[in-house]
Amino acid sequence: MKVSHIEHLGIAVNSIEEAIPYWENVLGLKCYAIEEVADQKVRTAFFMLGQTKIELLEATSEDSTIAKFIENKGIGIHHMALAVEGIEEQLADAEAQGIRLIDKTPRKGADDMTIAFLHPKSTQGILTELCEKK
Ligand code: ZN
């Protein structure tokens, strides 16, 4: 595979409104977008930190994967997203190397990205998202 940098860190929060003051007031970052991704049952808030984004994730439904994650592990880092070019080829490459895919085909993510998740059981425990700018 070929990855260029950490595109974003996805962080599970109970409430975006409660979390934003830490990122803005303590760390001095600026929230530049809040967006709901209906099919993933999350609301997201984005900050820029160098070339890496911070993506806060709030569940919009009790059966959201974020709600389940927080129930099991509490709030905190949920996934790491790696920037790639040619996401289909990168996914095929990962699969060819025995990596378990959560998304067999890329789908639409937040912030104008095409995304696909790799299963943490085959990525050293880190839920890993590949993303490509549309
Ligand atoms: Zn993400």
mmCIF file of C-alpha atoms in Angstrom, residues 5-10 77-82 117 123 126-130:
data_model
loop_
_atom_site.group_PDB
_atom_site.id
_atom_site.type_symbol
_atom_site.label_atom_id
_atom_site.label_comp_id
_atom_site.label_asym_id
_atom_site.label_seq_id
_atom_site.Cartn_x
_atom_site.Cartn_y
_atom_site.Cartn_z
ATOM 1 C CA HIS A 5 -0.023 11.078 6.003
ATOM 2 C CA ILE A 6 -2.558 10.934 8.814
ATOM 3 C CA GLU A 7 -5.504 12.664 7.189
ATOM 4 C CA HIS A 8 -7.439 12.795 10.435
ATOM 5 C CA LEU A 9 -7.960 11.265 13.824
ATOM 6 C CA GLY A 10 -11.562 10.364 14.582
ATOM 7 C CA ILE A 77 -9.667 8.100 19.857
ATOM 8 C CA HIS A 78 -11.928 5.977 17.675
ATOM 9 C CA HIS A 79 -10.019 5.632 14.409
ATOM 10 C CA MET A 80 -7.005 6.793 12.430
ATOM 11 C CA ALA A 81 -7.527 7.924 8.843
ATOM 12 C CA LEU A 82 -4.711 7.622 6.328
ATOM 13 C CA PHE A 117 -12.509 1.180 6.695
ATOM 14 C CA THR A 123 -4.546 -3.597 11.578
ATOM 15 C CA ILE A 126 -6.347 0.376 15.175
ATOM 16 C CA LEU A 127 -9.595 0.940 13.328
ATOM 17 C CA THR A 128 -8.111 2.382 10.139
ATOM 18 C CA GLU A 129 -9.869 4.486 7.546
ATOM 19 C CA LEU A 130 -8.436 5.117 4.108
#
